[in-house]
Short mmCIF file of C-alpha atoms and ligand atoms in Angstrom, two decimals:
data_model
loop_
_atom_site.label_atom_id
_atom_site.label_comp_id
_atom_site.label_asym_id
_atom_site.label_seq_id
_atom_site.Cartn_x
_atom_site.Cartn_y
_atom_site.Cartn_z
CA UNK A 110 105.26 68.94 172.56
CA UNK A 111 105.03 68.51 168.86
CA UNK A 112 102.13 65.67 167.76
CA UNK A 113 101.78 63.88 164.49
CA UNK A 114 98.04 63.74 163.78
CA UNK A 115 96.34 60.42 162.08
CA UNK A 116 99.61 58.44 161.09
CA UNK A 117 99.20 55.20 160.10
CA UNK A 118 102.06 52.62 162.01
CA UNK A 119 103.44 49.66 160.59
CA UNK A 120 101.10 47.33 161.98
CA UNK A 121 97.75 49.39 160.05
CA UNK A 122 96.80 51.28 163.07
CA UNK A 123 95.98 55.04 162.84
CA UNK A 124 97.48 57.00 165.21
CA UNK A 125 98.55 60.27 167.23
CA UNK A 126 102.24 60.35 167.92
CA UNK A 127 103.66 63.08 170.58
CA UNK A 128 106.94 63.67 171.49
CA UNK A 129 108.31 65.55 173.91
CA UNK A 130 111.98 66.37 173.79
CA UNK A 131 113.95 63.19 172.85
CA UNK A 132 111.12 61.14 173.64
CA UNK A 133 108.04 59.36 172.37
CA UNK A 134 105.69 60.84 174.96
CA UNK A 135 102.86 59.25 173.99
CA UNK A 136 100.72 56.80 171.09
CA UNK A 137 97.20 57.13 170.74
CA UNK A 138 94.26 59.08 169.91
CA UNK A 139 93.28 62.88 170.06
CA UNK A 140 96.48 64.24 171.64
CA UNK A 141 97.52 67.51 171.64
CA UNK A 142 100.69 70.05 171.29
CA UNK A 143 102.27 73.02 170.27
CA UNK A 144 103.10 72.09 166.97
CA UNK A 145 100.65 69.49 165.02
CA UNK A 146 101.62 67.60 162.05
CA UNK A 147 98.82 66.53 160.22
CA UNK A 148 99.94 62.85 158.87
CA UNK A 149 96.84 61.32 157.97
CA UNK A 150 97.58 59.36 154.66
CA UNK A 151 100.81 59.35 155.57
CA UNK A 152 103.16 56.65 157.83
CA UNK A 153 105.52 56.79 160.17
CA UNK A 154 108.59 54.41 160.40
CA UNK A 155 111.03 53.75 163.26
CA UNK A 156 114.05 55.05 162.26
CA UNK A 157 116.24 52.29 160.79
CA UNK A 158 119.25 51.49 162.75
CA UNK A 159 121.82 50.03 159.95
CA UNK A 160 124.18 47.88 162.05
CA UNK A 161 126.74 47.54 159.29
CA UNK A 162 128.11 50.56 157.60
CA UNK A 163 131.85 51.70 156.62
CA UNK A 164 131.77 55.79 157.01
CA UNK A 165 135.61 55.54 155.99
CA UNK A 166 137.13 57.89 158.49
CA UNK A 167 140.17 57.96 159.66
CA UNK A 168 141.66 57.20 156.53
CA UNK A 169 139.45 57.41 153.51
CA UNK A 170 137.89 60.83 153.66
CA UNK A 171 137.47 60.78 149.88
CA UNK A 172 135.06 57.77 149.91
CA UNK A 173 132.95 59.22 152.64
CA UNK A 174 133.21 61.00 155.99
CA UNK A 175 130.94 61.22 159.47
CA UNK A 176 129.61 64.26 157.79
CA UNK A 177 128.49 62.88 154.05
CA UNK A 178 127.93 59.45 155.26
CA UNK A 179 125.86 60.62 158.34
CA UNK A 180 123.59 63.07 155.87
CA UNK A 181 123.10 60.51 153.34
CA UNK A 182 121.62 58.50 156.29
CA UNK A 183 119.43 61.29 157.24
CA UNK A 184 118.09 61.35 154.06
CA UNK A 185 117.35 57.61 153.73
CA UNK A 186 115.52 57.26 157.21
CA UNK A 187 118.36 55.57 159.69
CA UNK A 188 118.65 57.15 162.69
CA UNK A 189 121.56 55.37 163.73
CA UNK A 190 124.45 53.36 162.29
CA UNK A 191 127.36 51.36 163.52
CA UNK A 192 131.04 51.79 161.62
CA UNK A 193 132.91 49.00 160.83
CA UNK A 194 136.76 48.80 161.58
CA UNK A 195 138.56 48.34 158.87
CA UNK A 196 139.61 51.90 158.62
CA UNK A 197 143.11 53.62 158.95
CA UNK A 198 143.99 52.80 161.26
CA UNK A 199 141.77 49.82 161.89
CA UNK A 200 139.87 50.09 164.76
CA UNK A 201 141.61 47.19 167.06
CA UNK A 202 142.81 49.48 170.19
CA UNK A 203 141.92 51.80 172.66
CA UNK A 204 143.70 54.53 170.85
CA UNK A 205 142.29 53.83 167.64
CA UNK A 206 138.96 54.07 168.83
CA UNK A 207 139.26 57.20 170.70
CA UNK A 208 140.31 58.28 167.40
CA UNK A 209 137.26 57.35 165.29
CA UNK A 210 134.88 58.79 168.31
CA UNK A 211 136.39 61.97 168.14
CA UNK A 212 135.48 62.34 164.12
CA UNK A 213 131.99 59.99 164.57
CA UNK A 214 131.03 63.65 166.91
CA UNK A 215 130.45 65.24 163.25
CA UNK A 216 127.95 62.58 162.37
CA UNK A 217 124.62 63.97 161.81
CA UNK A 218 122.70 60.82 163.02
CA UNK A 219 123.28 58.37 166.32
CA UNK A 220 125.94 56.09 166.14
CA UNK A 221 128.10 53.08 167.44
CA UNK A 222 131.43 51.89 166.40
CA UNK A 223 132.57 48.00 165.97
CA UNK A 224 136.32 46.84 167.24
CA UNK A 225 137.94 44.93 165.03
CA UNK A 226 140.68 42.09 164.85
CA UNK A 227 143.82 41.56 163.53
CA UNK A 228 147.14 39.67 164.42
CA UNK A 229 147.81 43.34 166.52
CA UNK A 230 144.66 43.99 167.86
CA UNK A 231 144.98 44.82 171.29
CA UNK A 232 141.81 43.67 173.27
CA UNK A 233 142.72 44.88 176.86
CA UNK A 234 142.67 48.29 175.79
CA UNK A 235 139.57 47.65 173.25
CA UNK A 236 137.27 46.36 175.61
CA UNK A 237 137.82 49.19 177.87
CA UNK A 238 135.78 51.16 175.79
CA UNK A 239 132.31 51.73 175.19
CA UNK A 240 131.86 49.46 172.26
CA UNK A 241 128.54 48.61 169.97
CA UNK A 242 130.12 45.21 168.97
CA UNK A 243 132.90 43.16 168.21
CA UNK A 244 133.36 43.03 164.28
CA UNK A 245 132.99 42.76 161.41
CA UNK A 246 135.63 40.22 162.21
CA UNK A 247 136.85 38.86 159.10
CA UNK A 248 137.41 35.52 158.24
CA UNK A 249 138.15 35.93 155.14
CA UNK A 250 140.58 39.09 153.39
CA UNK A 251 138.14 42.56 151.98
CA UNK A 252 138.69 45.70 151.79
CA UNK A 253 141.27 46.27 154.34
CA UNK A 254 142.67 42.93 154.33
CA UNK A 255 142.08 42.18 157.94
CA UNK A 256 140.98 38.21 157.18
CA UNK A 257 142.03 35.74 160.54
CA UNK A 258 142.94 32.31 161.32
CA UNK A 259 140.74 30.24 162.95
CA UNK A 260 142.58 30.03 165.89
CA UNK A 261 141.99 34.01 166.51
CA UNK A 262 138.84 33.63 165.75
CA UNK A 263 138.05 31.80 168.43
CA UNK A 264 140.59 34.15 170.80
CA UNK A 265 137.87 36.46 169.67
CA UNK A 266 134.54 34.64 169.96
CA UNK A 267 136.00 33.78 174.00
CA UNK A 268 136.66 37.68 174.86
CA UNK A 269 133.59 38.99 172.93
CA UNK A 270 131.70 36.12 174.98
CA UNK A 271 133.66 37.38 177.91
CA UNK A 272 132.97 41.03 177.69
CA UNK A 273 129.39 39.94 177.06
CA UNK A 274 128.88 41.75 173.18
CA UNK A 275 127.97 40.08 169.80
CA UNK A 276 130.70 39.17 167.56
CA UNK A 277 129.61 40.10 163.98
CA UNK A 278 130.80 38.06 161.04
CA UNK A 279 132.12 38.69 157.83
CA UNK A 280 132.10 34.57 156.88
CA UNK A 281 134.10 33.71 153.68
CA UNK A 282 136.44 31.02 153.60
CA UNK A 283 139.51 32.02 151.53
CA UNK A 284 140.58 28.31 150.40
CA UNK A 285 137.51 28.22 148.75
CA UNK A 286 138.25 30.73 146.35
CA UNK A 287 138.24 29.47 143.31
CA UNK A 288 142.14 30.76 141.56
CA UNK A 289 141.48 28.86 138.28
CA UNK A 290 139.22 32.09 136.99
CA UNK A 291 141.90 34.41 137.73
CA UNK A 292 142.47 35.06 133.84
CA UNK A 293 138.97 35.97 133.40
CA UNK A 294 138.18 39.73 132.94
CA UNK A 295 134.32 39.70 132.88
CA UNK A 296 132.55 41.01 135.92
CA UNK A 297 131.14 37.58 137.16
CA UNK A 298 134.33 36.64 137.44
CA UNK A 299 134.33 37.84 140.71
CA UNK A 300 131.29 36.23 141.73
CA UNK A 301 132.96 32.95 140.66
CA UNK A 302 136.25 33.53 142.60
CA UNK A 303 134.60 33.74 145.51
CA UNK A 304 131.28 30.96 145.15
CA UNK A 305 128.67 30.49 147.35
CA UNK A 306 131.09 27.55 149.01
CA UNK A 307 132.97 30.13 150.61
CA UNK A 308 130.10 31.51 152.73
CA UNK A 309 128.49 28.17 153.58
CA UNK A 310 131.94 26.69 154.63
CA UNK A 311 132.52 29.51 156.83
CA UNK A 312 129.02 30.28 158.48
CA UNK A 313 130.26 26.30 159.41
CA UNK A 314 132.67 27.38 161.22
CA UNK A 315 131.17 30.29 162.95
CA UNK A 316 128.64 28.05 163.99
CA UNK A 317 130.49 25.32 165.02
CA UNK A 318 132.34 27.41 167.27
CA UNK A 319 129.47 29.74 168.45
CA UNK A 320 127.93 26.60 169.72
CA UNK A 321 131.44 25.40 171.65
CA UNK A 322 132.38 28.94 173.09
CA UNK A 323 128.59 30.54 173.51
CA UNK A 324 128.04 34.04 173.29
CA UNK A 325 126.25 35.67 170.74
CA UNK A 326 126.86 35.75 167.24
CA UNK A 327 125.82 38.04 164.27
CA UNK A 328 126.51 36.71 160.35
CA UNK A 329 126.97 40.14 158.52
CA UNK A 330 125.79 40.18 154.77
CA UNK A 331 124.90 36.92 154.30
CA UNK A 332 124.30 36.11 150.56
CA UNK A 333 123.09 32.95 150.32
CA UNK A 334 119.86 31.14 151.46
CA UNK A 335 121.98 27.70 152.12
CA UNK A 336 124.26 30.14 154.66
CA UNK A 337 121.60 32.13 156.14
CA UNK A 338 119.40 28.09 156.98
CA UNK A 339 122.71 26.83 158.41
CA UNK A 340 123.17 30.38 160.85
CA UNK A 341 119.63 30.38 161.50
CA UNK A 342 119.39 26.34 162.55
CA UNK A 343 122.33 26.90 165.14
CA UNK A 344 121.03 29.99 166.86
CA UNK A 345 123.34 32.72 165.08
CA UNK A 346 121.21 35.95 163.85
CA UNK A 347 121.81 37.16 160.16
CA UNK A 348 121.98 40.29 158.33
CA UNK A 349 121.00 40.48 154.58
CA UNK A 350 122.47 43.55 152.48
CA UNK A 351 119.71 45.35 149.77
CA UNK A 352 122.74 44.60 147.08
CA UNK A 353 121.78 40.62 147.81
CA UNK A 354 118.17 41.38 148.40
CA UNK A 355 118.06 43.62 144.75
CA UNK A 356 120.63 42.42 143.00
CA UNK A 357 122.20 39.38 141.70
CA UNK A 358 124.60 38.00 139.14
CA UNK A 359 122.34 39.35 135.85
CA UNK A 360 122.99 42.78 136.85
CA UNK A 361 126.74 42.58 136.13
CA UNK A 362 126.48 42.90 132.29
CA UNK A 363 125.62 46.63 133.45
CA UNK A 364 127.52 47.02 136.67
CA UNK A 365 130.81 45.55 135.52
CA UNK A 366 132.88 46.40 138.42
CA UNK A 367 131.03 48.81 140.19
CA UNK A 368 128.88 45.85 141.14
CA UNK A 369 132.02 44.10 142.60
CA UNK A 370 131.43 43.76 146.39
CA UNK A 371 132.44 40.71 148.90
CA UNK A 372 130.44 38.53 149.46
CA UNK A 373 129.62 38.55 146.01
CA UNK A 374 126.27 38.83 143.72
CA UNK A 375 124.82 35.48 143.33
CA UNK A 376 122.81 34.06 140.91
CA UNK A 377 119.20 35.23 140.12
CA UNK A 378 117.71 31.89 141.88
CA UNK A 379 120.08 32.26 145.09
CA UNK A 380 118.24 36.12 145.40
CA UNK A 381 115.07 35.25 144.74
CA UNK A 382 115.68 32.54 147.87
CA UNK A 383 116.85 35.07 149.74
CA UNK A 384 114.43 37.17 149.90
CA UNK A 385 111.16 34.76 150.40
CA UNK A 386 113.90 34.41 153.79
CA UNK A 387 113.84 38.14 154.54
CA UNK A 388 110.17 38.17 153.81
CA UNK A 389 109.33 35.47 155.81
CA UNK A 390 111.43 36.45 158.33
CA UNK A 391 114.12 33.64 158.49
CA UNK A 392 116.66 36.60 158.27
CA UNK A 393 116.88 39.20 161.30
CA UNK A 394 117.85 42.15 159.95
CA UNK A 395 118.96 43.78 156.67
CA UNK A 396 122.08 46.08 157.03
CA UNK A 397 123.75 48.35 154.08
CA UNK A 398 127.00 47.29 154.54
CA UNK A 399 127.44 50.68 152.60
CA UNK A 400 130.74 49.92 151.41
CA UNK A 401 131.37 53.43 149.01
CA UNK A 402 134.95 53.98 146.92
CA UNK A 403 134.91 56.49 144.28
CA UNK A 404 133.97 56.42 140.71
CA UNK A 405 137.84 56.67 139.70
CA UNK A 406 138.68 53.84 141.85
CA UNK A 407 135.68 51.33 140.68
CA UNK A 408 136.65 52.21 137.43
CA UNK A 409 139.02 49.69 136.41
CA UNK A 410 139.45 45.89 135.85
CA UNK A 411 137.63 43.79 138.20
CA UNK A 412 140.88 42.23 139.97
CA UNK A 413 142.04 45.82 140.39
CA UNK A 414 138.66 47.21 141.72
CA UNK A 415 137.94 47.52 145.38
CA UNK A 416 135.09 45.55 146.86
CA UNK A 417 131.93 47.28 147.86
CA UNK A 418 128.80 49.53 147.30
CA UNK A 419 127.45 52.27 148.73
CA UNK A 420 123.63 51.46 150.62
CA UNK A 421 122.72 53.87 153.29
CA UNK A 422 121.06 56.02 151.70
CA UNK A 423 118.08 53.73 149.33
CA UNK A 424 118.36 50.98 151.96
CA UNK A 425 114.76 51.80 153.64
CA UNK A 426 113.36 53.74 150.84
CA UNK A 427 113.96 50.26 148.78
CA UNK A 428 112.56 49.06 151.55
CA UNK A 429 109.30 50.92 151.51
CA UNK A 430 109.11 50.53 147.70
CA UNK A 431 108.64 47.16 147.88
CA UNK A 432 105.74 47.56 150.68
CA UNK A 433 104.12 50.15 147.52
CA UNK A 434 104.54 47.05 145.54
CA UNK A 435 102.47 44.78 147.81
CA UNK A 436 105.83 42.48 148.27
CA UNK A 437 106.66 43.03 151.84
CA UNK A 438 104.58 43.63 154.69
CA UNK A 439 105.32 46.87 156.49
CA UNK A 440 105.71 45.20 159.83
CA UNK A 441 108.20 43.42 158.49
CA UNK A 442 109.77 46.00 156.87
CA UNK A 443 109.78 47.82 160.59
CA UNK A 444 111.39 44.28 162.44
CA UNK A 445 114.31 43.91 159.91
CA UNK A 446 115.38 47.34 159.90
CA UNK A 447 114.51 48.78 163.73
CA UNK A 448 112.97 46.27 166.18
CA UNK A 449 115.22 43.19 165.87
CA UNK A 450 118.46 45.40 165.56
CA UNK A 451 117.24 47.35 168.44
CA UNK A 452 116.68 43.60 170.57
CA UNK A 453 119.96 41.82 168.82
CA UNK A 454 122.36 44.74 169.75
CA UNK A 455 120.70 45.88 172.88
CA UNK A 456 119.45 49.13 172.73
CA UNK A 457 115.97 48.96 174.73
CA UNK A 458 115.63 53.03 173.94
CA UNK A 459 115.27 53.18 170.01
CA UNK A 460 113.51 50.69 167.27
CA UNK A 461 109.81 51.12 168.38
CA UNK A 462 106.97 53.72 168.15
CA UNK A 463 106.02 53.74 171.77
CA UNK A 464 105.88 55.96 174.73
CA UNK A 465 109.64 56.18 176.37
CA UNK A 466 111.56 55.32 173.25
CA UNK A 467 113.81 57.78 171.39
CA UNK A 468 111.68 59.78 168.96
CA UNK A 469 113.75 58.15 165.90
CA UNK A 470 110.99 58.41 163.06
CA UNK A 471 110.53 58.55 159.41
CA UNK A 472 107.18 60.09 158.10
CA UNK A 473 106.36 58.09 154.75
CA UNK A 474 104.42 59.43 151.91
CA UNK A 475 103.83 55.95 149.83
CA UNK A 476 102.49 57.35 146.98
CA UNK A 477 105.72 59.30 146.47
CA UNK A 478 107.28 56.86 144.76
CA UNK A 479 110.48 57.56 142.73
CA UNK A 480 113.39 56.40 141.03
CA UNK A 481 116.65 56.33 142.41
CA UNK A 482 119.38 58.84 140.91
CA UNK A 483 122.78 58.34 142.26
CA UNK A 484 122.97 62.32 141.16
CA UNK A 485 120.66 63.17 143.76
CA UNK A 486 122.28 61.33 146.60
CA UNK A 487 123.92 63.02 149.59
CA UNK A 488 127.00 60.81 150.10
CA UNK A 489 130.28 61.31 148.87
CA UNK A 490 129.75 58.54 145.91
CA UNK A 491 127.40 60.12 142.92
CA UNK A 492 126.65 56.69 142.13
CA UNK A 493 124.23 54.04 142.92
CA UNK A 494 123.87 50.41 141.92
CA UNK A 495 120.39 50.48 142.70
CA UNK A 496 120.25 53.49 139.54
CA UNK A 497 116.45 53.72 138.40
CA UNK A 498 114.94 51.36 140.88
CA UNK A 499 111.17 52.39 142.45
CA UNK A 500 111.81 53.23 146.08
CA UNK A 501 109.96 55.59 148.58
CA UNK A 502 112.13 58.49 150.05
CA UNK A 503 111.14 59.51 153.79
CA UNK A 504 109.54 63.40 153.78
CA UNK A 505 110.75 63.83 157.46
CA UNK A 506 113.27 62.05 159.53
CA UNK A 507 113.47 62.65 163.29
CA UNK A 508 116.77 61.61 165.64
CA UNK A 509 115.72 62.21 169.21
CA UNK A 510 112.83 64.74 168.29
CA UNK A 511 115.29 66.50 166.41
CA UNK A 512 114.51 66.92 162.35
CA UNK A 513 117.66 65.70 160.96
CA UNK A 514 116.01 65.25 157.02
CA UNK A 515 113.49 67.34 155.50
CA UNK A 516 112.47 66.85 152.01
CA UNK A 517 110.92 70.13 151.76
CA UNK A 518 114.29 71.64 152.80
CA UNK A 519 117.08 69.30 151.08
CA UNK A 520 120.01 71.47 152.70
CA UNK A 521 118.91 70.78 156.08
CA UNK A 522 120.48 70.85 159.23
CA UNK A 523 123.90 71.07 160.20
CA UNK A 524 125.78 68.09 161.03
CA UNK A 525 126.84 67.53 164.46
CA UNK A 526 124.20 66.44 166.06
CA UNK A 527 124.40 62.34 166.66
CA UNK A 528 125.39 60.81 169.99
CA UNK A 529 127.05 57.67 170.73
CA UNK A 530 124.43 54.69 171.72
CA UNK A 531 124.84 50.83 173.15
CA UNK A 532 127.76 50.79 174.88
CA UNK A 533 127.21 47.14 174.50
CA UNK A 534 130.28 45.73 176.28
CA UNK A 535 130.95 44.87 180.16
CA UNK A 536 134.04 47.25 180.93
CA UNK A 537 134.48 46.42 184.15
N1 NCD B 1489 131.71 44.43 151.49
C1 NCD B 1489 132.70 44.89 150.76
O1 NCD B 1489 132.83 44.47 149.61
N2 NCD B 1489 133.56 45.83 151.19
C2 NCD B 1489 133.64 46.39 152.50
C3 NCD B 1489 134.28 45.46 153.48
C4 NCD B 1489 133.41 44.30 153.88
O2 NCD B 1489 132.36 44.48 154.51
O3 NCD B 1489 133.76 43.16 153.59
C5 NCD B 1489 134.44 47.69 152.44
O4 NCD B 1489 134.80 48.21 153.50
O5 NCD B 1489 134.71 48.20 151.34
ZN1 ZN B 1490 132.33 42.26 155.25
ZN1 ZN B 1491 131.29 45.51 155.76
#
């Protein structure tokens, strides 16, 4: 049994932690083991669990892999993360997820993969696999151009409902994309093709037909406070992004198109909205959506550019700078990013420091505050748009008991040692 000694928890109280295996054996005071880590000064985290990240294999191996993506995790404090489909090939069939799982068993942390939808997606053989969702289903052409009508939509909000798992939502409305801007060349050009309109609109929809169909439904990145009321008013759950949270339309004179991503930045006020919702905890989770392309391929005009930004990595240390800063309560902090994705997607083992759960944990040094480099990240992308931001790095990160990050020892362990979780979907 290993203990950690003195830690302070998310909600202020000081104490022991033991773990035993792959377990949380026990929480509370004077315990003993083997191995003790003194922690006193120090915090401890559940590991986040980022519903919403692209890893990029099959198919994109140069923008990331299970291995990169998966150690850049580690490094950040998620224990587990769910791929998105939009790979190649997409991940709409029972062969094309058989495919992913075999290259998700490099991946260094836990992990769950989405099935997606297109006119070819093949549901019978989909749902006979253990999925962690169904989505991002797009309504609206990304990266991957896998946007779908309305009327498969709702062919896909009736078998999610049927196989009893949460359809997550990538809600943009493509007619209200705003063509006239299309000779523009400036960076918010982008932000204006694709206007806050397009999100509202579509959330519309998704609730509209949430409510018809039932079932549960998930609004990925949501970037606007307007979208995430609407969700939140008919019962759908929301995800916020650290790009929307961080970021907004002022940063583009810097970015230019490396802070091209859909949805889009929005203006400073629209951010500033959206996060007294993820403080006050209006918004469920926050997800990366860690999105990464190359430096080559960003660099270029921003109609050329592909959409997205890499986030896995500074999500929670972001996170946890903003709790140095006074701004965010830590049990929030601990809700966003582990308990309500842990209650929303089903996964009664991990997202809480208590006796029986997985022994998913980040030890947290606050006053180790530093600026992010995108030099010293661990992902295949050696860029950041979060560049010289505050944020707290995790010392230690634990999957199952297991040291998977160690700051002391940045070349850590070998990959290869995640397992599949939340096989969220009826099969039978
Ligand atoms: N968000 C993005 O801008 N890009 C994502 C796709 C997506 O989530 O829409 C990507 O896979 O690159
Ligand atoms: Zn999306
Ligand atoms: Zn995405």
């Amino acid at each position: 049994m290993q203990v950690f000694r003195n830690a302070t928890l998310p909600d202020g109280r000081e104490r022991d932690v033991a773990i035993d295996g792959e377990k949380i054996e026990a929480v509370g005071t004077d315990l003993d083991g083997e191995t003790v880590i003194d922690a006193s000064e120090k915090w401890l985290f559940p590991g986040m669990i980022d519903v919403h990240v692209h890893f990029r294999e099959p198919g994109f191996p140069e923008k990331e892999t299970w291995a990169t993506g998966s150690k850049a995790a580690a490094a950040g404090g998620v224990t587990t993360a769910v791929d998105q489909p939009n790979t190649d090939p997409p991940t709409i069939d029972g062969p094309s997820f058989d495919r992913k799982a075999e290259l998700a068993a490099a991946s260094l942390i836990d992990w769950g993969i989405n099935g997606g939808v297109t006119p070819s997606w093949d549901p019978e053989t989909l749902f006979e696999r253990p999925l962690f969702a169904l989505g991002e289903v797009f309504l609206a052409d990304s990266t991957g151009d896998m946007g779908i009508d309305r009327s498969r939509f709702e062919d896909a909000l009736k078998r999610g409902k049927e196989a009893e798992t949460t359809v997550t939502v990538h809600a943009e409305d493509a007619t209200k994309f705003d063509e006239s801007v299309r000779d523009r060349t400036d960076a918010p050009a982008w932000s204006d093709y694709r206007p806050p309109e397009a999100e509202i609109a579509a959330i519309d929809v998704a609730a509209e037909l949430a409510v018809e169909i039932g079932g549960p439904v998930h609004i990925a990145h949501t970037s606007t406070a307007a979208g995430i009321d609407r969700a939140a008013e008919a019962g759908l759950t929301t995800e916020v992004t650290p790009h929307h949270l961080f970021l907004s339309r002022d940063d583009l004179p810097e970015l230019g198109t490396f802070g091209r991503m859909n949805p889009p930045l929005r203006a400073e006020s629209t951010r500033r909205d959206v996060f007294e919702r993820v403080a006050d905890g209006t918004v469920d989770v926050i997800a990366t959506d860690h999105a990464p392309h190359t430096r080559a391929q960003k660099d270029t005009d921003i109609w050329s550019a592909p959409s997205g930004v890499p986030g896995v990595e500074t999500a929670l240390p972001l996170l946890l700078g903003e709790v140095a800063a006074d701004r965010l309560d830590p049990k929030r902090v601990r809700d966003l990013t582990a308990r309500n994705p842990a209650r929303i997607f089903d996964l009664p083992e991990k997202g809480r420091i208590e006796a029986g759960a997985d022994a998913d944990l980040v030890l947290v040094d606050f006053d180790a505050t530093r600026k992010i480099r995108g030099e010293d990240l661990h992902g295949k992308t050696d860029w950041t748009p979060f560049e010289g931001k505050s944020a707290v790095f995790p010392e230690l990160t634990l999957v199952r008991g297991q040291v998977v990050w160690e700051t002391e020892d940045p070349a850590g362990p070998a990959g290869e040692f995640g397992a599949p979780v939340g096989e969220n979907v009826r099969t039978d």
